[in-house]
Every structure is written in structure tokens, then in C-alpha cells.
Short mmCIF file of C-alpha atoms in Angstrom, two decimals:
data_model
loop_
_atom_site.label_atom_id
_atom_site.label_comp_id
_atom_site.label_asym_id
_atom_site.label_seq_id
_atom_site.Cartn_x
_atom_site.Cartn_y
_atom_site.Cartn_z
CA MET A 13 -25.98 57.34 -19.22
CA PRO A 14 -26.48 56.18 -22.68
CA ALA A 15 -25.24 52.57 -21.98
CA THR A 16 -27.82 52.30 -19.00
CA PHE A 17 -30.67 53.14 -20.95
CA ILE A 18 -29.19 50.77 -23.66
CA ASN A 19 -28.83 47.95 -21.14
CA ALA A 20 -32.72 48.85 -19.80
CA ALA A 21 -34.06 48.67 -23.51
CA LEU A 22 -32.12 45.12 -23.89
CA VAL A 23 -33.76 44.23 -20.66
CA LEU A 24 -37.37 44.83 -21.94
CA LEU A 25 -36.44 43.60 -25.15
CA GLY A 26 -35.37 40.32 -23.46
CA SER A 27 -38.53 40.33 -21.37
CA LEU A 28 -40.72 40.78 -24.32
CA LEU A 29 -39.00 37.69 -26.24
CA GLY A 30 -39.44 35.58 -23.10
CA MET A 31 -42.93 35.92 -22.76
CA LEU A 32 -43.87 35.80 -26.30
CA PHE A 33 -41.65 32.60 -27.01
CA LYS A 34 -41.92 31.17 -23.39
CA ASP A 35 -43.30 27.68 -24.86
CA HIS A 36 -39.88 27.50 -27.09
CA ILE A 37 -37.31 28.38 -24.57
CA GLY A 38 -34.91 25.54 -23.00
CA ALA A 39 -32.09 25.04 -20.90
CA ARG A 40 -30.25 24.30 -23.82
CA PHE A 41 -30.78 27.78 -25.38
CA HIS A 42 -30.04 29.61 -22.10
CA SER A 43 -26.49 27.48 -21.58
CA ILE A 44 -25.06 28.05 -24.76
CA LEU A 45 -26.23 31.90 -24.95
CA THR A 46 -24.36 31.74 -21.35
CA HIS A 47 -21.10 30.62 -22.77
CA ALA A 48 -21.11 32.65 -26.03
CA LEU A 49 -21.59 35.69 -23.94
CA GLY A 50 -18.76 34.38 -21.33
CA LEU A 51 -16.16 34.47 -23.99
CA CYS A 52 -17.00 38.03 -24.89
CA VAL A 53 -16.94 39.08 -21.31
CA LEU A 54 -13.60 37.37 -20.77
CA GLY A 55 -12.53 39.36 -23.79
CA ILE A 56 -13.47 42.72 -22.58
CA GLY A 57 -11.56 42.03 -19.34
CA ILE A 58 -8.46 40.84 -20.66
CA SER A 59 -8.10 44.17 -23.14
CA SER A 60 -8.85 46.59 -20.14
CA ALA A 61 -6.32 44.46 -17.95
CA VAL A 62 -3.54 44.68 -20.53
CA GLY A 63 -3.89 48.49 -20.45
CA THR A 64 -2.15 48.71 -17.48
CA GLU A 65 0.90 50.68 -17.12
CA ASN A 66 1.92 49.43 -13.30
CA THR A 67 1.60 45.52 -13.53
CA LEU A 68 3.04 45.82 -9.61
CA CYS A 69 -0.10 47.76 -8.63
CA VAL A 70 -2.62 45.31 -10.44
CA ILE A 71 -0.95 42.59 -8.40
CA VAL A 72 -0.71 44.34 -5.14
CA CYS A 73 -4.24 46.13 -5.32
CA MET A 74 -5.64 42.56 -6.18
CA VAL A 75 -3.98 40.76 -3.35
CA LEU A 76 -4.61 43.37 -0.79
CA GLY A 77 -8.50 44.16 -1.94
CA THR A 78 -9.40 40.46 -1.96
CA ILE A 79 -7.83 40.10 1.33
CA LEU A 80 -10.24 43.01 2.63
CA GLY A 81 -13.05 41.67 0.74
CA GLU A 82 -13.23 38.36 2.27
CA ALA A 83 -12.42 39.75 5.74
CA LEU A 84 -15.42 42.19 5.27
CA ARG A 85 -17.42 39.20 3.61
CA ILE A 86 -18.69 41.58 0.76
CA GLU A 87 -20.40 38.94 -1.49
CA ASP A 88 -22.22 37.28 1.25
CA ARG A 89 -23.41 40.45 2.55
CA LEU A 90 -24.63 41.32 -0.83
CA ASP A 91 -26.19 38.16 -1.44
CA SER A 92 -27.94 38.21 2.04
CA VAL A 93 -29.45 41.87 1.46
CA GLY A 94 -30.76 40.64 -1.88
CA GLU A 95 -32.17 37.52 -0.71
CA VAL A 96 -33.65 39.29 2.70
CA LEU A 97 -35.24 41.80 0.05
CA ARG A 98 -36.75 39.17 -2.63
CA LYS A 99 -38.33 37.27 0.58
CA LYS A 100 -39.71 40.52 2.38
CA LEU A 101 -41.21 42.15 -1.00
CA VAL A 102 -42.42 38.79 -2.48
CA HIS A 103 -44.39 37.92 0.93
CA GLY A 104 -45.54 41.51 1.03
CA GLY A 105 -46.83 41.02 -2.61
CA GLY A 106 -49.08 37.88 -1.67
CA ASN A 107 -46.39 35.87 -3.28
CA THR A 108 -47.52 36.53 -7.10
CA ARG A 109 -45.18 35.59 -9.98
CA PHE A 110 -45.10 39.13 -10.90
CA THR A 111 -43.61 40.40 -7.78
CA GLU A 112 -41.11 37.10 -7.30
CA GLY A 113 -40.25 37.99 -11.12
CA PHE A 114 -39.63 41.65 -10.44
CA VAL A 115 -37.75 41.29 -6.94
CA THR A 116 -35.75 38.73 -8.08
CA VAL A 117 -34.01 39.88 -11.29
CA SER A 118 -34.27 43.47 -10.05
CA VAL A 119 -31.80 41.91 -7.21
CA LEU A 120 -29.69 39.96 -9.63
CA PHE A 121 -29.15 42.84 -12.24
CA CYS A 122 -28.39 45.78 -9.91
CA VAL A 123 -26.38 43.60 -7.05
CA GLY A 124 -23.05 42.55 -9.35
CA SER A 125 -19.74 43.59 -10.27
CA MET A 126 -20.34 44.57 -13.73
CA ALA A 127 -22.53 47.11 -12.70
CA ILE A 128 -20.36 48.99 -10.36
CA MET A 129 -17.20 48.37 -12.66
CA GLY A 130 -19.48 49.66 -15.92
CA SER A 131 -20.60 52.58 -13.92
CA MET A 132 -17.37 53.69 -12.94
CA GLU A 133 -15.74 53.23 -16.61
CA ALA A 134 -19.09 55.08 -18.10
CA GLY A 135 -18.80 58.03 -15.69
CA ILE A 136 -14.93 58.35 -15.45
CA GLN A 137 -13.86 57.61 -19.06
CA GLY A 138 -16.99 57.81 -21.04
CA LYS A 139 -16.70 54.05 -22.12
CA TYR A 140 -19.64 51.93 -22.36
CA ASP A 141 -18.25 48.35 -23.13
CA ILE A 142 -18.91 46.92 -19.92
CA LEU A 143 -22.57 48.03 -19.62
CA ILE A 144 -23.48 47.51 -22.99
CA SER A 145 -22.02 43.80 -22.74
CA LYS A 146 -23.58 43.90 -19.05
CA GLY A 147 -27.06 44.68 -21.14
CA VAL A 148 -26.77 41.76 -23.63
CA ILE A 149 -26.17 39.65 -20.72
CA ASP A 150 -29.01 41.02 -18.86
CA GLY A 151 -31.30 40.71 -22.14
CA VAL A 152 -30.69 37.31 -22.01
CA THR A 153 -31.32 36.56 -19.04
CA ALA A 154 -34.73 38.55 -19.10
CA ILE A 155 -35.93 35.92 -21.46
CA THR A 156 -35.26 33.22 -19.22
CA PHE A 157 -37.04 34.62 -16.49
CA ALA A 158 -39.89 36.31 -18.61
CA SER A 159 -40.47 33.28 -20.07
CA ALA A 160 -41.37 31.62 -16.20
CA MET A 161 -42.16 34.68 -14.44
CA GLY A 162 -43.77 37.01 -16.65
CA LEU A 163 -44.47 40.73 -16.67
CA GLY A 164 -42.64 41.81 -13.48
CA VAL A 165 -39.36 40.65 -15.00
CA ALA A 166 -39.65 43.62 -17.41
CA PHE A 167 -40.65 46.34 -14.41
CA SER A 168 -36.99 45.84 -13.15
CA VAL A 169 -35.64 48.41 -15.44
CA VAL A 170 -37.03 50.87 -12.62
CA PRO A 171 -34.73 49.85 -10.10
CA LEU A 172 -31.84 49.32 -12.86
CA LEU A 173 -32.64 52.51 -14.14
CA LEU A 174 -32.19 54.41 -10.78
CA TYR A 175 -29.23 52.23 -9.29
CA GLN A 176 -27.13 52.17 -12.27
CA GLY A 177 -27.62 55.42 -13.69
CA GLY A 178 -27.14 56.88 -10.06
CA LEU A 179 -23.69 55.25 -10.02
CA THR A 180 -22.87 56.64 -13.59
CA LEU A 181 -23.57 60.17 -12.33
CA LEU A 182 -21.69 59.79 -9.20
CA PHE A 183 -18.52 58.55 -10.84
CA SER A 184 -18.96 61.16 -13.29
CA CYS A 185 -18.86 63.89 -10.69
CA VAL A 186 -15.85 62.71 -9.01
CA GLY A 187 -14.15 61.50 -12.22
CA PRO A 188 -12.52 65.09 -13.09
CA PHE A 189 -10.54 65.10 -9.75
CA LEU A 190 -9.01 61.72 -10.00
CA ASP A 191 -5.34 61.22 -11.39
CA PRO A 192 -5.38 59.79 -14.71
CA ALA A 193 -2.81 57.05 -13.72
CA ALA A 194 -4.69 55.89 -11.00
CA ILE A 195 -8.05 55.44 -13.70
CA THR A 196 -6.09 53.74 -15.96
CA GLU A 197 -5.17 51.30 -13.15
CA MET A 198 -8.34 50.96 -11.63
CA SER A 199 -9.63 50.28 -15.20
CA ALA A 200 -6.78 47.29 -15.41
CA VAL A 201 -8.00 45.92 -12.09
CA GLY A 202 -11.84 46.06 -12.85
CA GLY A 203 -10.61 44.13 -16.07
CA THR A 204 -9.00 41.63 -13.81
CA ILE A 205 -11.46 41.04 -12.07
CA ILE A 206 -14.28 40.87 -14.93
CA MET A 207 -11.92 37.86 -16.29
CA GLY A 208 -13.19 36.33 -12.93
CA ILE A 209 -16.71 36.84 -14.06
CA ALA A 210 -16.22 35.12 -17.16
CA VAL A 211 -14.40 32.06 -15.31
CA ASN A 212 -17.84 31.83 -13.46
CA MET A 213 -20.03 32.13 -16.56
CA LEU A 214 -18.01 29.43 -18.70
CA GLY A 215 -17.71 27.33 -15.43
CA LEU A 216 -13.96 26.84 -16.23
CA GLY A 217 -13.08 26.75 -12.29
CA LYS A 218 -13.69 24.05 -9.64
CA GLY A 219 -15.81 26.30 -7.49
CA LYS A 220 -17.32 29.70 -8.02
CA ILE A 221 -14.83 33.12 -7.62
CA ARG A 222 -15.83 35.24 -5.21
CA VAL A 223 -15.88 38.21 -7.55
CA GLY A 224 -17.68 40.53 -5.19
CA ASN A 225 -15.09 39.95 -2.27
CA MET A 226 -12.35 41.57 -5.16
CA LEU A 227 -14.33 44.97 -5.26
CA PRO A 228 -12.43 46.95 -2.79
CA ALA A 229 -9.05 46.24 -4.93
CA ILE A 230 -10.72 48.42 -7.63
CA PHE A 231 -10.31 51.64 -5.70
CA LEU A 232 -7.15 50.55 -3.81
CA PRO A 233 -4.89 52.22 -7.00
CA LEU A 234 -6.01 55.56 -5.48
CA LEU A 235 -3.91 54.75 -2.44
CA TYR A 236 -1.21 52.66 -3.71
CA LEU A 237 0.35 55.17 -6.42
CA PRO A 238 0.97 57.95 -3.95
CA VAL A 239 2.45 55.73 -1.57
CA GLU A 240 4.57 54.31 -4.43
CA SER A 241 5.45 57.66 -5.61
CA LEU A 242 6.47 58.69 -2.27
CA LEU A 243 8.43 55.89 -1.26
CA SER A 244 10.57 56.13 -4.63
CA SER A 245 11.65 59.90 -4.08
CA LEU A 246 13.08 58.98 -0.57
CA PRO A 247 16.77 58.84 -0.60
CA ILE A 248 18.34 55.57 -0.75
#
């Protein structure tokens, strides 16, 4: 939970700075900071990915998880839910900039891979690297949105605390029942996916990597490792 509170505090700080300096923030400022943070996210992803003790597990889980996520169109569904929510609440709120800022940024901060992977790492392993890094990214993003949409951006911390905090508590409850080897490989798979987020932030690919469709891969080590152990115990 401390990392989620830090995330919320950084969003509040970013919102305050955005409102105070709204006349002095340009696109170049946001662009260069996004690239700098993208490099930091890449470093976090690499540090998690290299922790694997079973490279084949990471490869198989990434392939199968991505196929599953693509078949389920997870990223499209997340985007659709966020867009429907944004349109309904903005319309219901009288189309005010406050409501638009609140809803748009709430969806942006909550519907994302780093929120899920960071909450998992914080809840199961007690590590806060991903969530604090996400908090810095959210804080910078809040500066940009608050400069354009005002106070509503600051109130996005409420759904952020409920969603991200709830996920962290959920993972902390199931964590003691998970195999430590599975946790290691889940973290490695998550790190690989985070590298995809960094590539998107840096604009290195020809097109956007559909990171959301890779999310099922995080949980596949829970199935892969028992199956691998069973197969290895069979007489040849």
C-alpha cells in the first residue's frame, strides 16, 4: 500500500504543478520527459526479466499468453470500457472540463499493465519499483492534463487508490499460497511485458505494441511449472 499512496501523492503534486504553471508547459517538455521515463521503465523491465531461472518458461508463457490475450482482444475491450465510461460520465456531468479531466485521467491511470503488474509485485513480493515508477509517470502526465483540464485531474486519486490499492491487497492475500519459483517467473514475464511498455513510450517500434493483450502471460507460470515438473518426472 505505501507505493499506491506515493503514486496518489505524485498525481496530486503533478496536478498542482499543472494548474500553477499551465501557461508555461509545452509539448516539448512532455515529450522529453516521456522519453526519459521510458528509459527508466526499460531498465526496470530488464532488471525483472533477467531474474528468471527458467528462460523457456518465460518464452512459452509469453507466446501462449499473447495468443490468448489477442484472441480475447483484452486491450480492445479495456479501451472500449474506458471510452464508454468516459463518454457516459462526461455527458452525465454536463460536459464540464472538471468531469472530463477526472474521468479521462482516472481511466488512463487505472486501465494499464503497470497498475496490474506493480500491484502484483507489491502485494506478493513487497517490492515497490514498478508502482513508484508508475507514480512518477502518472505525476508527469497529471501535469499535462491538469494544465488543460484543471482540478478534476487531482480527484483521479480516489479511483486510483481504490483500484490499485484493492489489487495490491488481493495479491497480498493470495501471495503466501503461491510457489516461490512461480512468483520468480511471473515477475520475469512481467518484466518482459514492461519492456514493451518502454518501447511504446520511446516510440521505437513501427506500431504500438499491444501490451494489454500480453497480460495473461503473467499468470501462466502457475500452470507451466507444475506441468513441466510432471513431464520431467515421467520415465523415458
